[in-house]
Coordinates of N, CA and C and ligand atoms in Angstrom, one line a residue:
M157 N -165.8 137.3 -54.3 CA -167.2 136.9 -53.7 C -167.2 135.5 -53.3
R158 N -167.9 135.3 -52.1 CA -168.2 133.8 -51.6 C -169.3 133.3 -52.2
Y159 N -169.5 131.9 -52.0 CA -170.6 131.1 -52.4 C -172.0 131.9 -51.8
G160 N -171.7 132.1 -50.4 CA -173.1 132.6 -49.6 C -173.3 133.8 -50.2
D161 N -172.6 134.9 -50.5 CA -172.9 136.1 -51.1 C -173.7 136.1 -52.3
R162 N -173.2 135.1 -53.2 CA -174.0 134.8 -54.4 C -175.3 134.3 -54.2
K163 N -175.5 133.5 -53.3 CA -176.7 132.9 -53.0 C -177.7 134.0 -52.3
S164 N -177.2 134.7 -51.5 CA -178.0 135.8 -50.9 C -178.5 136.9 -51.8
E165 N -177.6 137.1 -52.9 CA -177.8 138.1 -53.9 C -179.0 137.5 -54.7
A166 N -178.9 136.3 -55.0 CA -179.9 135.7 -55.9 C -181.3 135.8 -55.1
N167 N -181.2 135.4 -53.8 CA -182.4 135.2 -53.0 C -183.0 136.7 -52.9
G168 N -182.0 137.9 -52.9 CA -182.7 139.2 -52.8 C -183.4 139.6 -54.0
F169 N -182.9 139.1 -55.3 CA -183.4 139.4 -56.5 C -184.9 138.7 -56.5
R170 N -184.8 137.4 -56.1 CA -186.0 136.6 -56.0 C -187.2 137.3 -55.1
K171 N -186.7 137.8 -54.0 CA -187.7 138.5 -53.2 C -188.3 139.7 -53.7
L172 N -187.3 140.5 -54.4 CA -187.7 141.8 -55.0 C -188.8 141.4 -56.2
F173 N -188.4 140.5 -57.1 CA -189.3 140.0 -58.1 C -190.7 139.5 -57.5
Y174 N -190.5 138.9 -56.4 CA -191.8 138.3 -55.8 C -192.7 139.4 -55.5
R175 N -192.1 140.5 -54.7 CA -192.8 141.6 -54.2 C -193.5 142.3 -55.4
I176 N -192.6 142.6 -56.5 CA -193.1 143.4 -57.6 C -194.4 142.6 -58.1
R177 N -194.1 141.3 -58.4 CA -195.3 140.4 -58.9 C -196.5 140.5 -58.0
Q178 N -196.4 140.3 -56.6 CA -197.4 140.4 -55.8 C -198.1 141.7 -55.7
G179 N -197.4 142.9 -55.9 CA -198.0 144.2 -56.0 C -198.8 144.5 -57.2
M180 N -198.3 143.9 -58.4 CA -199.0 144.0 -59.7 C -200.3 143.2 -59.6
A181 N -200.2 142.1 -58.9 CA -201.3 141.2 -59.0 C -202.4 141.8 -58.0
W182 N -201.9 142.5 -56.9 CA -202.9 143.0 -56.0 C -203.6 144.2 -56.7
R183 N -202.7 145.1 -57.4 CA -203.4 146.3 -58.0 C -204.5 145.8 -59.1
L184 N -204.0 144.7 -59.9 CA -204.8 144.1 -60.9 C -206.2 143.7 -60.2
D185 N -206.0 143.0 -59.2 CA -207.2 142.4 -58.5 C -208.2 143.5 -57.9
C186 N -207.6 144.7 -57.3 CA -208.4 145.8 -56.9 C -209.0 146.4 -57.9
G187 N -208.5 146.6 -59.2 CA -209.0 147.3 -60.4 C -210.1 146.4 -60.9
V188 N -209.8 145.0 -61.0 CA -211.0 144.3 -61.3 C -212.2 144.2 -60.3
S189 N -211.9 144.3 -59.0 CA -213.0 144.3 -58.2 C -213.8 145.5 -58.2
R190 N -213.1 146.7 -58.5 CA -213.8 147.9 -58.8 C -214.8 148.0 -60.0
W191 N -214.5 147.1 -60.9 CA -215.2 147.1 -62.3 C -216.4 146.3 -61.8
R192 N -216.1 145.1 -61.0 CA -217.3 144.3 -60.6 C -218.3 145.1 -59.9
A193 N -217.8 146.1 -59.0 CA -218.8 146.7 -58.0 C -219.5 147.8 -59.0
L194 N -218.7 148.3 -60.1 CA -219.4 149.3 -61.0 C -220.5 148.5 -61.8
I195 N -220.3 147.2 -62.2 CA -221.4 146.5 -62.7 C -222.4 146.1 -61.9
A196 N -222.2 145.9 -60.6 CA -223.1 145.7 -59.5 C -224.0 147.0 -59.3
S197 N -223.4 148.2 -59.5 CA -224.2 149.3 -59.3 C -225.1 149.6 -60.6
L198 N -224.5 149.3 -61.7 CA -225.4 149.4 -62.9 C -226.5 148.5 -62.8
R199 N -226.4 147.3 -62.1 CA -227.5 146.5 -62.0 C -228.5 146.8 -60.9
G200 N -228.2 147.9 -60.0 CA -229.2 148.5 -59.3 C -228.8 148.7 -57.9
V201 N -227.6 148.0 -57.4 CA -227.3 148.2 -56.1 C -226.9 149.6 -55.9
R202 N -227.4 150.3 -54.7 CA -227.0 151.6 -54.4 C -225.8 151.6 -53.6
M203 N -224.8 152.1 -53.9 CA -223.4 152.0 -53.1 C -222.7 153.3 -53.2
G204 N -221.9 153.6 -52.0 CA -221.0 154.7 -51.8 C -219.7 154.3 -52.5
S205 N -218.8 155.2 -52.4 CA -217.6 155.0 -53.2 C -216.8 153.9 -52.7
D206 N -215.7 153.6 -53.6 CA -214.6 152.6 -53.2 C -215.1 151.2 -52.7
C207 N -216.2 150.8 -53.3 CA -216.6 149.4 -52.8 C -216.0 148.4 -53.8
L208 N -215.7 147.2 -53.3 CA -215.0 146.1 -54.1 C -215.8 144.9 -54.1
F209 N -215.8 144.2 -55.2 CA -216.7 143.0 -55.3 C -215.7 141.9 -55.8
G210 N -215.8 140.8 -55.1 CA -214.8 139.6 -55.7 C -215.5 138.9 -56.7
R211 N -215.0 137.9 -57.2 CA -215.7 137.2 -58.4 C -216.9 136.3 -57.9
C212 N -217.7 136.0 -59.0 CA -219.0 135.3 -58.7 C -219.8 135.6 -57.7
V213 N -219.9 136.9 -57.3 CA -221.0 137.4 -56.3 C -222.2 137.2 -56.9
R214 N -223.3 136.7 -56.2 CA -224.6 136.6 -56.7 C -225.5 137.6 -56.0
L215 N -226.3 138.3 -56.8 CA -227.2 139.3 -56.4 C -228.6 139.0 -56.9
Q216 N -229.5 138.9 -55.8 CA -230.8 138.7 -56.4 C -231.7 140.1 -56.0
A217 N -232.3 140.6 -57.0 CA -232.9 141.9 -56.8 C -232.0 143.0 -56.3
P218 N -230.9 143.1 -57.0 CA -229.9 144.3 -56.5 C -230.5 145.6 -56.2
W219 N -231.8 146.0 -56.7 CA -232.2 147.3 -56.4 C -232.7 147.4 -55.0
R220 N -232.7 146.3 -54.3 CA -233.2 146.3 -52.9 C -232.0 146.2 -52.0
I221 N -230.8 146.5 -52.5 CA -229.6 146.4 -51.6 C -228.9 147.9 -51.5
W222 N -228.5 148.1 -50.4 CA -227.8 149.5 -50.3 C -226.6 149.4 -49.5
M223 N -225.5 149.9 -50.0 CA -224.2 149.8 -49.4 C -223.5 151.2 -49.1
G224 N -222.9 151.3 -48.0 CA -222.2 152.6 -47.7 C -220.7 152.7 -48.5
Q225 N -219.9 153.4 -48.0 CA -218.5 153.5 -48.7 C -217.6 152.3 -48.2
H226 N -216.6 152.1 -49.0 CA -215.5 151.3 -48.7 C -216.0 149.8 -48.2
C227 N -217.3 149.3 -48.9 CA -217.4 147.9 -48.5 C -216.9 146.9 -49.4
T228 N -216.5 145.8 -48.9 CA -216.1 144.7 -49.7 C -217.0 143.5 -49.7
V229 N -217.4 143.0 -50.6 CA -218.2 141.8 -50.8 C -217.3 140.6 -51.4
D230 N -216.8 139.7 -50.6 CA -215.8 138.8 -51.2 C -216.5 137.8 -52.1
A231 N -215.7 136.9 -52.7 CA -216.0 136.2 -53.9 C -217.1 135.1 -53.3
Y232 N -217.9 134.7 -54.2 CA -218.9 133.7 -54.1 C -220.1 134.1 -53.0
A233 N -220.0 135.2 -52.5 CA -221.0 135.6 -51.6 C -222.3 135.8 -52.3
E234 N -223.4 135.8 -51.5 CA -224.8 136.1 -52.3 C -225.5 137.0 -51.4
L235 N -226.0 138.0 -52.1 CA -226.8 139.0 -51.4 C -228.2 138.8 -52.0
K236 N -229.2 138.3 -51.4 CA -230.5 137.9 -52.0 C -231.7 138.7 -51.2
C237 N -232.4 139.2 -52.0 CA -233.7 139.9 -51.7 C -235.0 139.4 -52.5
P238 N -235.4 138.1 -52.3 CA -236.2 137.6 -53.3 C -237.6 138.3 -53.2
T239 N -238.2 138.9 -52.1 CA -239.3 139.5 -52.0 C -239.1 140.7 -51.2
D240 N -240.0 141.7 -51.2 CA -239.9 142.9 -50.2 C -241.2 142.8 -49.3
Q241 N -241.2 142.2 -48.3 CA -242.3 142.1 -47.3 C -242.6 143.4 -46.7
S242 N -241.7 144.3 -46.5 CA -241.7 145.5 -45.6 C -242.8 146.5 -46.6
R243 N -242.6 146.3 -47.8 CA -243.2 147.1 -48.8 C -243.1 148.6 -48.4
S244 N -241.8 149.0 -47.7 CA -241.7 150.4 -47.6 C -240.8 151.0 -48.5
G245 N -240.4 150.3 -49.5 CA -239.6 151.0 -50.5 C -238.0 151.3 -50.1
H246 N -237.8 150.9 -48.7 CA -236.5 150.9 -48.2 C -235.7 149.7 -48.7
S247 N -234.4 149.7 -48.4 CA -233.6 148.6 -48.9 C -233.9 147.4 -48.0
N248 N -233.9 146.2 -48.5 CA -233.9 145.1 -47.7 C -232.6 144.7 -46.9
I249 N -231.6 144.7 -47.7 CA -230.1 144.6 -47.3 C -229.5 145.9 -47.1
S250 N -229.0 146.4 -45.8 CA -228.2 147.7 -45.8 C -227.0 147.5 -45.1
L251 N -225.9 147.9 -45.7 CA -224.6 147.7 -45.3 C -224.2 149.1 -44.9
G252 N -223.6 149.3 -43.7 CA -222.9 150.7 -43.4 C -221.6 150.8 -44.2
D253 N -220.8 151.7 -43.7 CA -219.5 151.9 -44.4 C -218.5 151.0 -43.8
H254 N -217.5 150.6 -44.7 CA -216.4 149.8 -44.3 C -216.9 148.3 -43.7
V255 N -218.0 147.8 -44.3 CA -218.4 146.5 -44.0 C -217.8 145.6 -44.9
F256 N -217.4 144.4 -44.5 CA -216.8 143.2 -45.1 C -217.6 142.1 -44.9
V257 N -218.1 141.6 -46.2 CA -218.9 140.3 -46.3 C -217.9 139.4 -47.0
G258 N -217.8 138.2 -46.1 CA -216.7 137.1 -46.4 C -217.2 136.3 -47.6
R259 N -216.1 135.5 -48.0 CA -216.4 134.7 -49.1 C -217.4 133.6 -48.8
G260 N -218.3 133.4 -49.7 CA -219.3 132.5 -49.6 C -220.4 132.7 -48.6
T261 N -220.3 133.9 -48.0 CA -221.5 134.3 -47.0 C -222.6 134.5 -47.8
I262 N -223.9 134.2 -47.3 CA -225.1 134.4 -47.8 C -226.0 135.2 -46.9
I263 N -226.5 136.4 -47.4 CA -227.4 137.4 -46.6 C -228.7 137.1 -47.5
D264 N -229.7 136.7 -46.7 CA -231.1 136.3 -47.5 C -232.1 137.2 -46.8
S265 N -232.6 138.1 -47.4 CA -233.4 139.2 -46.7 C -234.8 139.3 -47.5
N266 N -235.9 139.1 -46.9 CA -237.1 139.5 -47.3 C -238.0 140.7 -46.8
L267 N -237.4 140.8 -45.5 CA -237.8 142.0 -44.7 C -236.8 143.1 -44.4
G268 N -235.6 142.8 -43.8 CA -234.7 143.8 -43.5 C -233.5 143.1 -42.7
V269 N -232.4 143.3 -43.4 CA -231.2 142.9 -42.7 C -230.2 144.2 -42.7
T270 N -229.9 144.7 -41.6 CA -229.1 146.0 -41.4 C -227.9 145.6 -40.9
I271 N -226.6 146.0 -41.3 CA -225.3 145.8 -40.7 C -224.6 147.1 -40.6
G272 N -224.2 147.4 -39.5 CA -223.7 148.8 -39.1 C -222.3 148.9 -39.6
N273 N -221.6 150.1 -39.5 CA -220.3 150.5 -39.8 C -219.3 149.7 -39.4
N274 N -218.2 149.4 -40.1 CA -217.0 148.7 -39.6 C -217.3 147.1 -39.2
T275 N -218.3 146.6 -39.7 CA -218.6 145.3 -39.1 C -218.1 144.3 -40.0
F276 N -217.4 143.2 -39.6 CA -216.8 142.1 -40.4 C -217.4 140.8 -40.4
V277 N -217.9 140.4 -41.4 CA -218.7 139.0 -41.6 C -217.8 138.1 -42.3
A278 N -217.3 137.2 -41.4 CA -216.2 136.2 -42.0 C -216.7 135.3 -43.0
P279 N -216.0 134.4 -43.6 CA -216.5 133.6 -44.8 C -217.6 132.5 -44.2
F280 N -218.3 132.1 -45.1 CA -219.3 131.2 -45.0 C -220.3 131.3 -43.8
C281 N -220.9 132.6 -43.7 CA -221.9 132.7 -42.8 C -223.2 132.7 -43.4
F282 N -224.3 132.6 -42.7 CA -225.6 132.6 -43.2 C -226.5 133.6 -42.3
I283 N -227.1 134.6 -42.9 CA -227.8 135.7 -42.1 C -229.1 135.7 -42.8
T284 N -230.2 135.6 -42.1 CA -231.5 135.5 -42.6 C -232.6 136.1 -41.8
D285 N -233.5 136.7 -42.4 CA -234.8 137.3 -41.5 C -236.0 136.5 -41.8
T286 N -235.9 135.3 -42.4 CA -237.1 134.5 -42.8 C -237.1 133.2 -42.1
N287 N -238.2 132.7 -41.7 CA -238.5 131.2 -41.3 C -239.8 130.8 -42.1
H288 N -239.6 129.3 -42.3 CA -240.8 128.7 -42.7 C -241.8 128.5 -41.6
V289 N -243.0 128.8 -41.9 CA -244.2 128.5 -41.0 C -244.4 126.9 -40.8
F290 N -244.4 126.3 -39.8 CA -244.7 124.9 -39.7 C -245.8 124.4 -38.7
A291 N -246.7 125.5 -38.5 CA -247.8 125.2 -37.3 C -248.6 124.2 -37.5
S292 N -249.0 124.0 -38.8 CA -250.1 123.1 -39.1 C -249.5 121.7 -39.5
K293 N -250.2 120.7 -38.9 CA -249.5 119.3 -39.2 C -250.4 118.7 -40.5
D294 N -251.5 119.4 -41.0 CA -252.1 119.0 -42.0 C -251.8 119.6 -43.4
T295 N -250.8 120.5 -43.4 CA -250.3 121.0 -44.6 C -248.8 120.9 -44.7
L296 N -248.4 120.8 -46.0 CA -247.1 120.6 -46.2 C -246.2 121.9 -45.6
I297 N -245.2 121.7 -45.2 CA -244.5 123.0 -44.8 C -244.2 123.9 -46.0
R298 N -243.9 123.4 -47.0 CA -243.5 124.4 -48.2 C -244.8 125.0 -48.5
L299 N -246.0 124.6 -48.2 CA -247.2 125.3 -48.5 C -247.8 126.3 -47.5
Q300 N -247.0 126.2 -46.3 CA -247.5 127.1 -45.0 C -247.1 128.5 -45.0
G301 N -246.2 128.8 -46.0 CA -245.6 130.3 -46.0 C -244.5 130.5 -45.1
Y302 N -244.3 131.8 -44.9 CA -243.0 132.2 -44.3 C -243.4 133.3 -43.1
S303 N -242.5 133.4 -42.2 CA -242.6 134.5 -41.2 C -241.2 135.4 -41.3
Y304 N -241.5 136.6 -41.0 CA -240.3 137.6 -41.3 C -240.1 138.3 -40.1
R305 N -238.8 138.6 -39.7 CA -238.3 139.3 -38.5 C -237.0 140.0 -38.8
Q306 N -237.1 141.5 -38.7 CA -235.8 142.1 -38.9 C -234.6 141.6 -38.2
V307 N -233.4 141.6 -38.8 CA -232.3 141.5 -38.2 C -231.4 142.7 -38.3
T308 N -230.7 142.9 -37.1 CA -230.0 144.3 -37.0 C -228.6 143.9 -36.4
I309 N -227.6 144.2 -37.2 CA -226.2 143.8 -36.6 C -225.5 145.2 -36.5
G310 N -225.1 145.5 -35.1 CA -224.5 146.8 -34.9 C -223.2 147.2 -35.6
Q311 N -222.7 148.2 -35.0 CA -221.3 148.7 -35.6 C -220.1 147.7 -35.1
D312 N -219.1 147.7 -35.8 CA -217.9 147.1 -35.2 C -217.9 145.7 -34.6
V313 N -218.8 145.0 -35.2 CA -219.2 143.6 -34.8 C -218.2 142.6 -35.7
W314 N -217.8 141.7 -34.9 CA -217.0 140.4 -35.8 C -218.0 139.3 -35.7
I315 N -218.4 138.8 -36.9 CA -219.0 137.5 -36.9 C -218.1 136.6 -37.6
A316 N -217.6 135.6 -36.8 CA -216.6 134.7 -37.2 C -217.0 133.6 -38.2
A317 N -216.3 132.8 -38.6 CA -216.5 131.8 -39.9 C -217.7 131.1 -39.5
H318 N -218.5 130.6 -40.5 CA -219.4 129.6 -40.5 C -220.6 129.8 -39.4
C319 N -221.0 131.1 -38.9 CA -222.0 131.3 -38.2 C -223.3 131.5 -38.9
V320 N -224.4 131.2 -38.2 CA -225.8 131.4 -38.7 C -226.4 132.5 -37.8
I321 N -226.9 133.4 -38.4 CA -227.8 134.5 -37.5 C -229.3 134.4 -38.0
L322 N -230.1 134.1 -37.1 CA -231.5 133.9 -37.4 C -232.4 135.1 -37.3
A323 N -233.7 135.0 -37.7 CA -234.5 136.2 -38.0 C -234.8 136.6 -36.6
G324 N -234.9 137.9 -36.6 CA -235.4 138.6 -35.2 C -234.2 139.1 -34.4
V325 N -233.1 138.5 -34.8 CA -231.9 138.9 -33.9 C -231.3 140.4 -34.1
T326 N -231.0 140.9 -32.9 CA -230.2 142.1 -32.8 C -228.9 141.9 -32.2
I327 N -227.7 142.3 -32.8 CA -226.5 142.1 -32.3 C -225.8 143.4 -31.9
G328 N -225.4 143.6 -30.7 CA -225.2 145.0 -30.3 C -223.7 145.4 -30.6
D329 N -223.4 146.7 -30.7 CA -222.2 147.2 -31.2 C -221.0 146.5 -30.4
G330 N -219.9 146.2 -31.2 CA -218.7 145.8 -30.7 C -218.8 144.4 -30.2
A331 N -219.7 143.4 -30.4 CA -220.0 142.2 -30.1 C -219.1 141.3 -31.0
V332 N -218.8 140.1 -30.5 CA -218.1 139.1 -31.2 C -218.8 137.7 -31.2
V333 N -219.2 137.1 -32.4 CA -219.7 135.8 -32.6 C -218.8 134.8 -32.9
A334 N -218.3 133.9 -32.1 CA -217.3 133.0 -32.3 C -217.6 132.1 -33.5
A335 N -216.7 131.4 -34.0 CA -216.8 130.6 -35.1 C -217.9 129.5 -34.8
N336 N -218.6 129.2 -35.9 CA -219.5 128.0 -35.9 C -220.7 128.3 -34.9
S337 N -221.0 129.5 -34.5 CA -222.1 129.6 -33.7 C -223.5 129.8 -34.4
T338 N -224.6 129.6 -33.7 CA -225.8 129.9 -34.2 C -226.6 130.9 -33.3
V339 N -226.9 132.1 -33.7 CA -227.4 133.2 -32.9 C -228.8 133.2 -33.0
T340 N -229.5 132.8 -32.1 CA -231.0 132.5 -32.1 C -231.7 133.7 -31.1
R341 N -230.8 134.4 -30.2 CA -231.4 135.4 -29.3 C -230.6 136.7 -29.6
D342 N -231.0 137.7 -28.9 CA -230.3 139.1 -29.2 C -228.9 139.0 -28.2
V343 N -228.0 139.7 -28.9 CA -226.5 139.6 -28.3 C -226.2 141.0 -27.7
A344 N -225.9 141.2 -26.4 CA -225.6 142.3 -25.9 C -224.3 143.1 -26.6
A345 N -224.3 144.3 -26.4 CA -223.1 145.0 -26.9 C -221.9 144.5 -26.3
C346 N -220.7 144.5 -26.9 CA -219.5 144.1 -26.4 C -219.3 142.7 -25.8
S347 N -220.4 141.9 -26.0 CA -220.2 140.5 -25.5 C -219.6 139.6 -26.6
V348 N -219.0 138.5 -26.0 CA -218.6 137.5 -27.0 C -219.5 136.2 -26.7
V349 N -220.0 135.7 -27.9 CA -220.9 134.6 -27.8 C -220.2 133.4 -28.5
A350 N -220.8 132.3 -28.2 CA -220.3 131.1 -29.0 C -221.3 130.0 -28.7
G351 N -221.1 129.0 -29.7 CA -222.0 127.9 -29.6 C -223.1 128.0 -30.4
S352 N -223.9 126.7 -30.3 CA -225.3 126.6 -31.0 C -226.2 126.0 -30.0
P353 N -227.2 126.8 -29.5 CA -227.4 128.2 -29.7 C -226.4 128.9 -29.0
A354 N -226.0 130.2 -29.5 CA -224.9 131.0 -28.9 C -225.1 131.6 -27.5
R355 N -224.1 131.4 -26.7 CA -224.2 131.9 -25.3 C -223.1 132.7 -25.0
I356 N -223.2 133.6 -23.9 CA -222.2 134.6 -23.7 C -221.0 133.8 -23.0
I357 N -219.8 133.9 -23.6 CA -218.6 133.4 -22.9 C -217.8 134.3 -22.3
K358 N -217.9 135.4 -22.6 CA -216.9 136.6 -22.2 C -217.6 138.1 -22.7
T359 N -217.1 139.0 -22.0 CA -217.3 140.4 -22.5 C -215.9 140.7 -23.3
T360 N -215.9 141.7 -24.3 CA -214.7 142.3 -24.7 C -214.1 143.2 -23.7
A361 N -212.9 143.5 -24.0 CA -212.2 144.3 -22.9 C -212.7 145.7 -22.9
R362 N -213.3 146.2 -23.9 CA -213.9 147.6 -24.1 C -215.0 147.9 -23.2
N363 N -215.5 146.7 -22.8 CA -217.0 146.9 -22.0 C -216.5 147.4 -20.6
Ligands
LIG230 C1 -214.2 134.2 -30.6 C2 -212.8 133.7 -30.4 C3 -211.8 134.7 -30.9 C4 -212.6 133.5 -28.9 O1 -211.3 133.4 -28.6 P1 -210.8 133.5 -27.2 O2 -211.1 135.0 -26.5 O3 -209.4 133.2 -27.2 O4 -211.8 132.4 -26.3 P2 -211.3 131.3 -25.3 O5 -210.4 130.4 -26.3 O6 -210.7 131.8 -24.1 O7 -212.7 130.5 -25.1 C5 -213.3 130.9 -24.0 C6 -214.4 129.6 -23.8 O8 -215.2 129.8 -24.9 C7 -215.2 128.6 -25.8 N1 -215.2 128.8 -27.1 C8 -214.4 129.7 -27.9 N2 -214.7 129.8 -29.0 C9 -215.7 129.0 -29.2 C10 -216.7 128.3 -30.4 N3 -216.4 128.9 -31.6 N4 -217.6 127.7 -30.2 C11 -217.8 127.0 -28.9 N5 -217.1 127.5 -27.8 C12 -216.1 128.3 -28.0 C13 -213.8 128.0 -25.4 O9 -213.9 126.6 -25.4 C14 -213.7 128.2 -23.9 O10 -214.5 127.5 -23.1 P3 -213.8 127.0 -21.6 O11 -213.7 128.1 -20.9 O12 -215.1 126.1 -21.2 O13 -212.6 126.1 -22.0 C15 -212.6 132.4 -31.1 O14 -213.0 131.4 -30.4 C16 -213.0 132.4 -32.6 O15 -214.2 131.8 -32.7 N6 -212.3 132.7 -33.5 C17 -212.9 132.9 -34.9 C18 -211.8 132.6 -35.9 C19 -212.3 132.8 -37.3 O16 -213.5 132.5 -37.5 N7 -211.6 133.5 -38.1 C20 -212.0 133.7 -39.4 C21 -211.4 135.0 -40.0 S1 -212.3 136.5 -39.8

């Protein structure tokens, strides 16, 4: 046996060991994520089957959150529904099937944030349906209250990292919001928007 053969044999074992270790870690992680989802559902989140929760996900008023099947909420995300302004008894935050909420993303809803099936929200985004009222100059902003407008994000949308989606916005099916964008107006289906405020830069090939 030559030196090279011995080396490649050792590399082969190392790769195999690495794969087994990665596989075990992945399985363990999935199992733990399922347990976290179970705990979230015991806390009041209504969810379909096979949802996964990363670590340190923060839920405020979880009984106002609804999730479809196969959703993933990644670590450090926050789903917050401090109040229910709709008073309709419907969920404030509704996620369809196969929705991914990225690490550190915050969804802050007092009225309604709806996200359609197969939509991917990348890490560190902020989605809100609420604004502070600041019309009066004689009163502190913190005492002027809030205004609320529904946010609707369609199906098969990709919201890239570090985006802000503001109150009243509707994002059409198949749209893409480029990284670091602030969406202040409605986004047409299958369009790609970027910037702050977000403007159309192109349409997706499917259009
Ligand atoms: C949306 C995205 C995919 C578009 O990529 P693309 O189709 O290759 O777009 P292009 O590079 O051709 O850009 C087209 C124009 O939009 C501009 N643009 C692209 N992304 C932009 C952004 N995030 N903000 C502002 N302008 C942007 C480009 O500068 C270019 O302008 P120009 O024609 O004046 O030069 C990419 O910009 C992006 O944001 N990726 C996100 C990555 C990410 O967040 N990943 C997280 C993992 S989920």
